[in-house]
Amino acid sequence: MDNWRKSSYSGEGDGNECVEIANSPTYTHVLVRDSKAPARAILTFPCDAFYAFIETLKTDTV
């Protein structure tokens, strides 16, 4: 899989320590991995659940 991408907010230094995401080959799931250890485990989420999670992060305040 070669379509891994990081947030555009990731910068040099500590900003490079983040997660990367990719779409599954069938575009039914979002894949998530640690950018510091890309060969390790990959988490897989159904698209609807992942996008709901992202929207919650954008709107909820802690």
Short mmCIF file of C-alpha atoms in Angstrom, two decimals:
data_model
loop_
_atom_site.label_atom_id
_atom_site.label_comp_id
_atom_site.label_asym_id
_atom_site.label_seq_id
_atom_site.Cartn_x
_atom_site.Cartn_y
_atom_site.Cartn_z
CA MET A 1 0.00 0.00 0.00
CA ASP A 2 1.61 3.25 -1.06
CA ASN A 3 -1.06 5.86 -0.41
CA TRP A 4 -0.16 6.59 3.22
CA ARG A 5 -0.45 10.25 4.17
CA LYS A 6 0.15 12.47 7.19
CA SER A 7 -1.61 15.60 8.27
CA SER A 8 -0.48 18.77 6.57
CA TYR A 9 0.04 20.11 10.11
CA SER A 10 2.93 17.66 10.63
CA GLY A 11 6.17 19.54 10.47
CA GLU A 12 9.81 19.02 11.25
CA GLY A 13 11.00 17.69 14.61
CA ASP A 14 8.23 16.51 16.92
CA GLY A 15 5.66 17.18 14.22
CA ASN A 16 6.89 14.12 12.35
CA GLU A 17 5.81 11.84 15.17
CA CYS A 18 2.22 11.27 14.27
CA VAL A 19 -0.09 8.78 12.65
CA GLU A 20 -0.53 8.17 8.95
CA ILE A 21 -3.76 7.12 7.27
CA ALA A 22 -4.62 5.34 4.04
CA ASN A 23 -7.72 3.98 2.37
CA SER A 24 -8.12 0.24 2.04
CA PRO A 25 -7.90 -1.07 -1.55
CA THR A 26 -11.71 -1.37 -1.62
CA TYR A 27 -12.23 2.09 0.00
CA THR A 28 -14.41 0.53 2.70
CA HIS A 29 -11.97 1.07 5.58
CA VAL A 30 -9.45 3.61 6.80
CA LEU A 31 -6.07 2.24 7.85
CA VAL A 32 -4.03 3.94 10.59
CA ARG A 33 -0.37 3.37 11.49
CA ASP A 34 2.34 5.01 13.59
CA SER A 35 4.63 7.10 11.38
CA LYS A 36 7.61 6.31 13.64
CA ALA A 37 7.11 2.54 13.22
CA PRO A 38 5.32 2.00 9.90
CA ALA A 39 6.19 -1.72 9.73
CA ARG A 40 4.33 -2.44 12.97
CA ALA A 41 0.62 -3.00 13.50
CA ILE A 42 -1.99 -1.27 11.37
CA LEU A 43 -5.39 -0.39 12.82
CA THR A 44 -8.40 -0.75 10.53
CA PHE A 45 -11.65 1.19 10.95
CA PRO A 46 -14.85 1.22 8.88
CA CYS A 47 -14.98 4.55 7.02
CA ASP A 48 -18.17 5.73 8.74
CA ALA A 49 -16.73 5.10 12.21
CA PHE A 50 -13.44 6.81 11.40
CA TYR A 51 -15.07 9.91 9.93
CA ALA A 52 -17.46 10.14 12.90
CA PHE A 53 -14.42 9.96 15.20
CA ILE A 54 -12.67 12.78 13.29
CA GLU A 55 -15.79 14.96 13.36
CA THR A 56 -16.08 14.42 17.12
CA LEU A 57 -12.46 15.51 17.57
CA LYS A 58 -13.19 18.67 15.64
CA THR A 59 -16.27 19.63 17.62
CA ASP A 60 -15.82 18.35 21.18
CA THR A 61 -13.97 20.38 23.76
CA VAL A 62 -12.31 18.85 26.77
#
